[in-house]
Amino acid sequence: MALIVQKFGGTSVGSVERIEQVADKVKAFREAGNDLVIVLSAMSGETNRLIDLAKQISDQPLARELDVIVSTGEQVTIGLLSMALNKRGVPAVSYTGSQVRILTDSSHTKARILQIDDQKIRADLKAGRVVVVAGFQGVDENGNITTLGRGGSDTTGVALAAALKADECQIYTDVDGVYTTDPRVVAKAQRLEKITFEEMLEMASLGSKVLQIRAVEFAGKYNVPLRVLHSFKEGPGTLITIDEEESMEQPIISGIAFNRDEAKLTIRGVPDIPGVAFKILGPISAANIEVDMIVQNVAHDNTTDFTFTVHRNDYQAAFEVLEHTSRAIGAREVVGDTNIAKVSIVGVGMRSHAGVASRMFESLAKENINILMISTSEIKVSVVIEEKYLELAVRSLHTAFDLDAPARQGE
Amino acid sequence: MALIVQKFGGTSVGSVERIEQVADKVKAFREAGNDLVIVLSAMSGETNRLIDLAKQISDQPLARELDVIVSTGEQVTIGLLSMALNKRGVPAVSYTGSQVRILTDSSHTKARILQIDDQKIRADLKAGRVVVVAGFQGVDENGNITTLGRGGSDTTGVALAAALKADECQIYTDVDGVYTTDPRVVAKAQRLEKITFEEMLEMASLGSKVLQIRAVEFAGKYNVPLRVLHSFKEGPGTLITIDEEESMEQPIISGIAFNRDEAKLTIRGVPDIPGVAFKILGPISAANIEVDMIVQNVAHDNTTDFTFTVHRNDYQAAFEVLEHTSRAIGAREVVGDTNIAKVSIVGVGMRSHAGVASRMFESLAKENINILMISTSEIKVSVVIEEKYLELAVRSLHTAFDLDAPARQGE
């Protein structure tokens, strides 16, 4: 008999009909002999409705009171699911974050979980009840209601699984697993049976928005096996876990991630003196603009070029800040480009395989795709290319790293 | 400086605009130097929306879970009002029933308040904050969320006022006070400056739905001065309090209540033997039908007639039960009438004045209104008449007991 934490998101509980379907699913799991803790989000659209109400009162709604209001969304769904389970003869009980006692810090709207009291839940499980917990919320040491911020329900699921030492934390979504790349771009993309926490983090941060980064980090830290599954389709989904054995069959690359959200900026002819990087990025950071990739090449003629990428929404603001900086430090000019895309190959296998990056560059060269920027980490190589080549690049790399579905089956 | 508990109902907080208006009102009271505890209902319609959701899951929704769901309505309004107050520079903090710790028994959907922890509220008041509390809800000793049932927000207001020994509990509604009778029936009806708890109870139970009976009982028990006021119109409202001095000017009758919701049933030719009343009313009660007035006259020829009134919705069911009983006990026949109305004169003054009932009967006789049933209590005389005479009866009595507005001013 396994103890499983199952988390269902907003679309999975978006209507009474959907909640009934979730109840059927939970009942089947229960009858298969599992102990179950169910974590729910608010009905899709409800959190936005509540935030809108608050924004009608104030553009900058008081964070403490916003949490009081927004946390009601999950409180409604847990009550409804618990009713639906009891109606089916499955004993169930619902708890808000405060009732469980999911203790958080007092950072309203973006609180961090400090501790979970597992006493009530363990007693209920022992008594044969399914426990239904409101995701996304907790309570601080003074009894104030807190929320964990967007996507916090995933984090609640993982944190509960860690506290209860559950056998698995299952995240039900609208996709049936994590893919080698976006199936809308590469028809031959395959669902991964398994992926490591590290790989998932790289995939998630690169735009594969299956799971919240924070939840994956949490799961990795406490080694909670995490599984992504489709809410209403059968299938094993994708298991996210630690890299237990580096088997021989393990592919070097697990997946190819990409995004089109970035823009790049270059400041040219920067005097090559110590502290210049800070002089350039300091004002950008002060303007609350987040920087992703940063590349600085070796200097020639005592000047250098400094390039970085930002979110496209921040491009205009960053450009203005940078022109100001350029004049201040005596650089030559500022140039930028919004028509770029970032493509990354991700895989723990590349740690022990040389030549992964060169295989990537070779593959892109064959297609005459020019590489504008390169950045590498231990389990990832990212390149920035012209946006128009994005699909071509992803498909070429998917084939080059043996990720295409039919090809692999034929090996 | 006074400590005042103010309760605003669902229509008073039915939209963001209304909540802003309430915030303006509260700000003005605060600036006048009062310590304030505000009790709120859910936005009008919201409680019904939540109950509908639950009913879609189950006709008989689990009471514990229904409370979890329904209690979110007030949680949203307290957050919004607290935001609106803070926006106006009025420090405020919101609490759910559970956060205050309004301890109740575990009778979900109709819980009774056992105890209120006033510690947090007193600390906040001392720190200059307005405290905004969710009405209608509490928590049992095991941390389960409970609700007090419909109209429970009035009860929350009164209970908080009692616990805090507040100077006054103000109930803001959509009427500007308690009237001598319904102004829609008698144009000369007047707002009462004062009314006793006992009178208010009689008025409320007779259909003047200004206040919840339970809240008035509670206020009377703990001697909390209660004031009914209009949410958005200025005016002193009506103070409900104990009968401190029976002043000479005090009118004998405070008001005239009436309702058209009842129907009467008579079982004729009942053998006049001990226990027959129980044989008649036992089965009615077993069918969950509530009985209001009961009249049994002295017997003649060893048989008697037994008459009682029920809610019109229960008339058909009661008739069928009674026919069954009639056959069982050998009564002659069952007759009934739904076209009746009940009119009552209410006033603590009648305790010390003889002849009040006869004055009532005389006034009705003058108008040729036949009295079908009579029932009296210490501070009330009720008669059942044909429904078509209702307005005439109420107007005649209003004049006969010197309640008409212009006449009194001319005295």
XYZ file of C-alpha atoms in Angstrom, chain B:
411
model
C -14.915 57.519 23.394
C -17.326 54.697 22.748
C -16.705 51.126 21.635
C -19.209 50.298 18.924
C -19.815 47.089 17.013
C -21.299 47.775 13.568
C -22.792 45.054 11.416
C -23.357 45.522 7.676
C -25.507 43.036 5.777
C -25.162 41.531 2.315
C -26.773 44.361 0.343
C -24.616 46.938 2.196
C -21.485 45.138 0.908
C -23.062 43.853 -2.314
C -20.571 45.534 -4.657
C -17.169 47.175 -4.580
C -18.916 50.579 -4.715
C -21.031 49.704 -1.676
C -17.963 48.507 0.212
C -16.266 51.840 -0.525
C -19.349 53.628 0.851
C -19.217 51.530 4.012
C -15.503 52.396 4.325
C -16.354 56.119 4.123
C -18.958 55.672 6.839
C -16.611 53.709 9.088
C -13.866 56.294 8.572
C -16.209 59.077 9.715
C -17.162 57.111 12.866
C -13.499 56.437 13.563
C -12.590 60.083 13.166
C -15.383 60.967 15.579
C -13.283 59.110 18.152
C -14.989 55.733 18.377
C -13.340 52.339 18.738
C -14.895 50.169 16.056
C -15.422 46.494 15.388
C -17.107 45.876 12.018
C -18.984 42.649 11.295
C -19.754 41.806 7.681
C -21.972 39.425 5.751
C -21.060 38.012 2.339
C -21.819 40.058 -0.776
C -25.522 39.646 -1.518
C -26.090 36.581 -3.685
C -22.697 35.052 -2.899
C -23.899 32.669 -0.168
C -26.616 31.384 -2.505
C -24.068 30.956 -5.314
C -21.869 28.849 -3.039
C -24.787 26.754 -1.785
C -25.844 26.171 -5.412
C -22.348 24.888 -6.225
C -22.550 22.463 -3.320
C -26.068 21.343 -4.300
C -24.769 20.525 -7.766
C -22.510 17.976 -6.082
C -25.109 16.660 -3.686
C -28.747 17.295 -2.758
C -27.740 16.717 0.831
C -24.322 18.345 0.978
C -22.161 17.231 3.871
C -22.683 19.886 6.556
C -19.009 20.106 7.564
C -17.910 20.714 3.989
C -20.799 23.073 3.263
C -19.493 25.271 6.078
C -15.977 25.182 4.595
C -17.401 26.425 1.295
C -20.025 28.912 2.465
C -17.760 30.620 5.006
C -15.591 31.930 2.146
C -18.256 34.538 1.303
C -17.581 36.665 4.382
C -13.849 36.058 4.109
C -13.853 37.949 0.800
C -15.811 40.966 2.101
C -13.701 41.431 5.244
C -10.537 41.484 3.126
C -12.038 44.021 0.737
C -13.300 46.353 3.474
C -10.014 46.188 5.363
C -8.208 47.152 2.135
C -10.645 50.000 1.520
C -10.098 51.332 5.060
C -6.312 51.129 4.860
C -6.473 52.905 1.498
C -8.236 55.755 3.340
C -5.492 55.931 5.937
C -7.592 54.109 8.538
C -5.505 51.242 9.984
C -7.636 48.099 9.863
C -7.212 44.348 10.080
C -9.567 41.532 9.094
C -10.267 38.284 10.957
C -12.260 35.200 10.049
C -14.352 33.603 12.803
C -11.602 31.078 13.266
C -8.899 33.746 13.544
C -10.754 35.735 16.221
C -11.558 32.465 17.738
C -15.303 32.560 17.872
C -15.698 29.161 19.473
C -18.938 27.355 18.628
C -20.393 23.906 19.130
C -19.991 21.443 16.253
C -23.530 21.713 14.842
C -22.461 22.538 11.310
C -24.679 25.019 9.384
C -26.490 25.977 12.618
C -23.760 26.243 15.224
C -24.170 28.129 18.492
C -21.506 30.448 19.848
C -19.929 29.137 23.060
C -17.177 31.651 23.687
C -15.332 34.522 22.078
C -11.645 35.196 22.587
C -11.408 38.986 22.783
C -7.611 39.166 23.187
C -6.602 39.875 19.581
C -9.415 42.360 19.044
C -8.636 44.270 22.231
C -4.961 44.480 21.287
C -5.847 45.804 17.836
C -8.303 48.372 19.218
C -5.647 49.499 21.663
C -3.224 49.912 18.767
C -5.771 52.149 17.033
C -6.938 49.665 14.443
C -10.461 49.084 13.192
C -11.171 45.351 13.440
C -13.184 43.786 10.608
C -14.700 40.405 11.500
C -16.419 37.840 9.282
C -19.976 37.339 10.482
C -21.939 34.106 10.438
C -18.958 31.861 11.161
C -16.888 30.318 13.889
C -14.724 27.343 14.673
C -15.317 24.314 16.880
C -12.891 22.998 19.456
C -11.310 20.693 16.863
C -10.584 23.542 14.471
C -13.445 22.745 12.083
C -15.058 25.744 10.401
C -18.700 26.223 11.439
C -21.478 28.585 10.395
C -24.293 29.971 12.496
C -27.015 29.607 9.887
C -28.879 32.292 7.957
C -28.871 35.691 9.585
C -26.001 34.556 11.758
C -24.077 37.752 11.067
C -26.469 39.679 13.327
C -25.740 37.127 16.034
C -21.979 37.518 15.513
C -22.362 41.281 15.945
C -24.332 40.973 19.150
C -22.062 38.257 20.559
C -18.953 40.361 19.878
C -20.616 43.386 21.461
C -21.442 41.277 24.521
C -17.924 39.828 24.765
C -16.302 43.250 24.376
C -18.899 44.968 26.588
C -19.442 47.407 23.732
C -21.487 50.530 24.277
C -23.755 49.689 21.385
C -24.261 47.144 18.636
C -25.460 48.830 15.443
C -27.145 46.733 12.774
C -27.126 48.470 9.381
C -29.934 47.356 7.085
C -32.049 48.574 4.199
C -34.654 50.162 6.486
C -34.101 53.196 8.710
C -35.555 51.648 11.829
C -38.377 49.632 13.333
C -41.831 50.987 12.537
C -45.119 50.906 14.406
C -46.303 48.769 11.501
C -45.472 48.166 7.830
C -45.388 51.621 6.141
C -46.532 49.998 2.891
C -49.853 49.186 4.583
C -50.222 52.185 6.856
C -48.875 55.426 5.409
C -48.957 56.995 8.850
C -46.685 54.347 10.358
C -43.916 55.900 12.436
C -40.344 54.964 13.177
C -39.956 54.016 16.836
C -37.172 55.755 18.753
C -37.003 52.870 21.178
C -38.439 49.409 21.588
C -37.788 46.725 24.205
C -36.148 43.389 23.431
C -39.376 41.584 24.265
C -41.423 43.737 21.939
C -38.849 43.371 19.202
C -38.980 39.591 19.571
C -42.740 39.614 19.154
C -42.516 41.995 16.200
C -39.766 39.958 14.546
C -41.480 36.626 14.961
C -44.623 38.118 13.489
C -43.003 39.051 10.247
C -41.204 42.349 10.729
C -38.008 40.904 9.304
C -35.685 43.694 10.331
C -33.574 41.613 12.704
C -32.931 37.951 13.273
C -34.816 36.650 16.307
C -31.743 34.871 17.589
C -29.711 38.078 17.617
C -32.446 39.910 19.548
C -32.665 37.085 22.102
C -28.906 37.165 22.489
C -28.877 40.948 22.896
C -31.643 40.741 25.497
C -29.880 37.995 27.420
C -26.600 39.935 27.649
C -28.267 43.341 27.720
C -26.455 44.659 24.647
C -28.051 47.906 23.414
C -28.974 47.184 19.823
C -29.656 49.839 17.204
C -31.212 49.294 13.773
C -30.138 51.868 11.190
C -30.142 52.415 7.443
C -26.794 51.628 5.780
C -26.687 54.674 3.562
C -29.219 57.170 4.951
C -28.525 59.347 7.960
C -30.776 59.002 10.995
C -30.872 57.728 14.566
C -32.666 54.443 13.706
C -34.385 52.505 16.452
C -32.758 51.559 19.732
C -33.676 48.156 21.121
C -32.955 48.009 24.804
C -34.277 46.948 28.181
C -37.338 48.678 29.562
C -35.498 50.991 31.926
C -38.248 53.272 33.069
C -41.892 52.900 32.328
C -42.411 56.536 31.639
C -45.880 58.012 31.715
C -45.711 58.972 28.092
C -44.922 55.440 27.034
C -47.555 54.202 24.621
C -49.460 51.089 25.629
C -48.839 49.531 22.233
C -45.502 49.850 20.412
C -46.535 48.372 17.128
C -48.837 46.297 15.035
C -47.438 43.206 13.378
C -49.125 40.975 10.843
C -48.519 38.157 8.446
C -50.294 36.380 5.629
C -48.176 33.251 5.662
C -50.499 31.095 7.684
C -53.415 28.785 7.119
C -55.807 27.380 9.707
C -57.119 23.873 10.171
C -59.967 22.716 12.373
C -60.848 19.197 13.418
C -64.509 19.138 14.461
C -66.396 16.905 16.827
C -63.364 15.585 18.660
C -64.258 13.328 21.639
C -63.448 15.409 24.716
C -61.139 12.979 26.505
C -57.670 13.471 28.093
C -54.748 13.144 25.692
C -56.678 14.076 22.595
C -54.581 17.219 21.937
C -51.470 15.090 21.745
C -53.187 12.593 19.480
C -53.942 15.450 17.097
C -50.673 17.397 17.236
C -48.287 14.438 17.653
C -48.640 13.280 14.030
C -48.383 16.904 12.780
C -45.129 17.362 14.627
C -43.887 13.962 13.425
C -44.446 15.213 9.868
C -42.077 18.135 10.655
C -44.851 20.699 10.396
C -44.574 23.639 12.753
C -47.721 24.835 14.471
C -48.212 28.466 15.468
C -51.525 29.356 17.173
C -53.569 26.650 18.885
C -57.120 27.154 20.118
C -59.339 24.650 21.826
C -62.635 25.821 23.205
C -64.690 24.303 26.001
C -66.546 21.177 25.075
C -70.248 20.753 24.557
C -72.075 17.421 24.094
C -68.774 15.747 25.063
C -67.075 16.823 21.866
C -64.893 19.795 21.103
C -63.404 21.633 18.121
C -59.640 21.929 17.870
C -58.086 24.645 15.645
C -54.495 25.527 14.842
C -52.505 27.436 12.258
C -49.537 26.296 10.158
C -47.426 27.902 7.439
C -49.364 27.988 4.178
C -46.709 25.836 2.506
C -47.536 23.066 4.973
C -51.306 23.345 4.643
C -51.863 20.444 2.245
C -49.595 18.072 4.157
C -51.179 19.043 7.468
C -54.665 18.529 6.050
C -53.839 14.977 4.998
C -52.282 14.100 8.340
C -55.318 15.537 10.117
C -57.822 13.562 8.046
C -55.995 10.400 8.974
C -56.105 11.406 12.655
C -59.764 12.318 12.382
C -60.668 8.788 11.293
C -58.444 7.267 13.963
C -59.954 9.177 16.883
C -63.540 9.244 15.581
C -63.835 12.989 15.025
C -66.552 14.389 12.798
C -64.669 16.283 10.068
C -61.642 18.349 9.080
C -62.054 21.830 7.628
C -59.446 24.395 6.711
C -58.901 27.853 5.324
C -55.858 29.407 3.645
C -57.353 32.857 3.172
C -56.558 34.131 6.620
C -54.222 36.674 8.123
C -52.882 37.201 11.614
C -52.793 40.650 13.203
C -51.109 41.335 16.532
C -50.781 44.312 18.814
C -47.469 44.303 20.706
C -46.358 46.371 23.676
C -44.889 46.000 27.123
C -47.277 48.750 28.189
C -50.230 46.377 28.079
C -48.884 44.574 31.121
C -50.075 47.415 33.319
C -53.105 48.427 31.323
C -56.345 46.515 31.487
C -58.729 46.516 28.623
C -56.187 46.494 25.806
C -57.665 43.359 24.211
C -61.218 44.683 24.440
C -60.142 47.933 22.811
C -58.682 45.871 19.988
C -61.849 43.814 19.576
C -64.025 46.918 19.714
C -61.978 48.567 16.981
C -62.332 45.504 14.743
C -66.040 45.182 15.483
C -66.612 48.770 14.403
C -65.281 47.788 10.986
C -67.400 44.620 10.955
C -64.307 42.435 10.887
C -65.067 38.954 12.196
C -62.438 37.445 14.520
C -61.774 33.783 13.728
C -59.224 32.961 16.423
C -57.699 34.765 19.397
C -54.478 34.120 21.239
C -52.750 36.224 23.858
C -49.420 36.504 25.614
C -48.201 38.903 28.241
C -47.207 41.624 25.780
C -49.189 40.623 22.698
C -52.735 39.974 21.500
C -53.107 38.168 18.179
C -56.234 37.608 16.148
C -56.834 35.645 12.988
C -59.178 37.296 10.507
C -60.166 36.844 6.893
C -57.238 37.905 4.708
C -59.256 40.438 2.722
C -59.723 42.562 5.869
C -56.026 42.667 6.748
C -55.156 46.225 5.637
C -58.379 47.611 7.069
C -57.715 45.917 10.399
C -54.120 47.124 10.647
C -55.063 50.721 9.778
C -57.974 50.777 12.244
C -55.812 49.417 15.057
C -52.987 51.819 14.224
C -55.399 54.706 14.722
C -57.200 53.180 17.708
C -53.935 52.812 19.636
C -52.774 56.360 18.852
C -49.877 55.281 16.647
C -50.638 57.493 13.628
C -47.871 59.993 13.059
C -49.727 63.300 12.571
C -52.293 62.619 15.308
C -49.543 62.024 17.878
C -47.680 65.156 16.945
C -50.898 67.088 17.423
C -51.530 65.729 20.900
